């Protein structure tokens, strides 16, 4: 059961919670609010502890005070907030740290006190508590099962502030957004024998059904009829056949001014196929559906936040890449939904093939913007490390909006350039395109391949190969599947929902996805990476 969060106007030291988490701004210690209050109740032990731990309120410092029954919470966790203005991302992180600490301390309940003066703090705190309290224990038995569940979370209003309906509603939305991201994590952490394309598609359909979203699942027959030959090629070596799922959120009144399409790579397992991967670490490829999991989570989150004015489509391409007598091979040539023919070079570069067909489908909806996310290349992890995503865009106005969404969400993503010189590497002697170029710039050439299938649609591609899974908990993320990306995409939806029509980018006429669309926008040679990775 997920932790249940409530908003309360209780004091940090009076709240009926095992752990009480309070942020402390730099310099506020030792005289400021919480420290003074704690000292009044517990005596000089507080200042001695803070001194011993060298706690001054610097960002990311923590100090743990055991209260020995002198106040209701058994422990108080002080977390340094630094001296810069706080953002909702800071509040989310504060709550996540608190919940993670409470989980480690086998606490039953946790409270986080809202720092004053941050708009939207209630929702962010609830999100953080849910995200920090996450763990995946589904396959444990006996001793491995956790003995204590973190059941209750409290978001405490700053001193003097009241609990009102808006605040309560914000906490409720935060809880739902947090749970949506945790659902992405669950899907990523599920083993590949349990979660195969049909199961992932069913999970998406269930999410939609429970939340009143429209959902269509295309099975292998439907994919054949549609002409999605590339996703079928990738999946043909597996007995678990591919699926494409199209989920739709329509705002109240049904008259959307904007249309967004989100696309996710859903490889429920990637062995590499005939170009099989080395055994060490191959088990991690159960998470090669992280992009699809994010899109499902985003749709669940959008159903909770109900943004106005914007229609949101989520489309996932689900397949399993296996070596087999019927598997696709290097040298094969396939058509695609777009019409272009593709020569297969390396069967381990399967993600871009799946995405090519799904992007061509998404483009036919004529969206104002199309955003794909995928655990696409090891090269992106080499470039940016395991905690930072690389993103690409063919439009500067959309790139500006995306950059803003990244910053507001507080996720670590870095803009990468679509280097035109590398496009030559995708020329094939035998087909319109080959799907891989040589080794250098592997994340960029993957993006250039995808660009061939989006036509004139304003587009962002996010390579989440690094941060989609983590080998330890950090930031608001858990070990294993993280759901990295969902918060950013949700912010982007808000950008489009809030923008008056005149200010939004005016899309050019987009032709339906049958051939054509070969004209490319002017060169977009980066040199101006965007958001600060944190
Ligand atoms: N799913 C992998 C990429 C990946 C690697 C994701 C590590 C997460 C962690 C993708 O399908 C793949 O195998 N890409 C190849 C492409 C190459 C064959 C051109 C890669 O990155 O090696
Ligand atoms: Mn692969
Ligand atoms: Zn893959």
GROMACS .gro file of C-alpha atoms and ligand atoms in nm, residues 265 267 270 277 285 288 321 348 350-351 375-376, ligand 3:
model
   13
  265UNK     CA    1   1.008   0.306  -2.625
  267UNK     CA    2   1.121  -0.291  -2.513
  270UNK     CA    3   1.639  -0.625  -2.511
  277UNK     CA    4   2.459  -0.838  -2.594
  285UNK     CA    5   1.758  -0.461  -2.013
  288UNK     CA    6   1.433  -0.099  -2.173
  321UNK     CA    7   1.405  -0.819  -2.892
  348UNK     CA    8   2.072  -0.427  -3.104
  350UNK     CA    9   1.611  -0.190  -3.216
  351UNK     CA   10   1.471   0.103  -3.020
  375UNK     CA   11   1.641   0.422  -2.318
  376UNK     CA   12   1.800   0.452  -2.658
  537LIG    ZN1   13   1.714  -0.128  -2.643
   0.00000   0.00000   0.00000
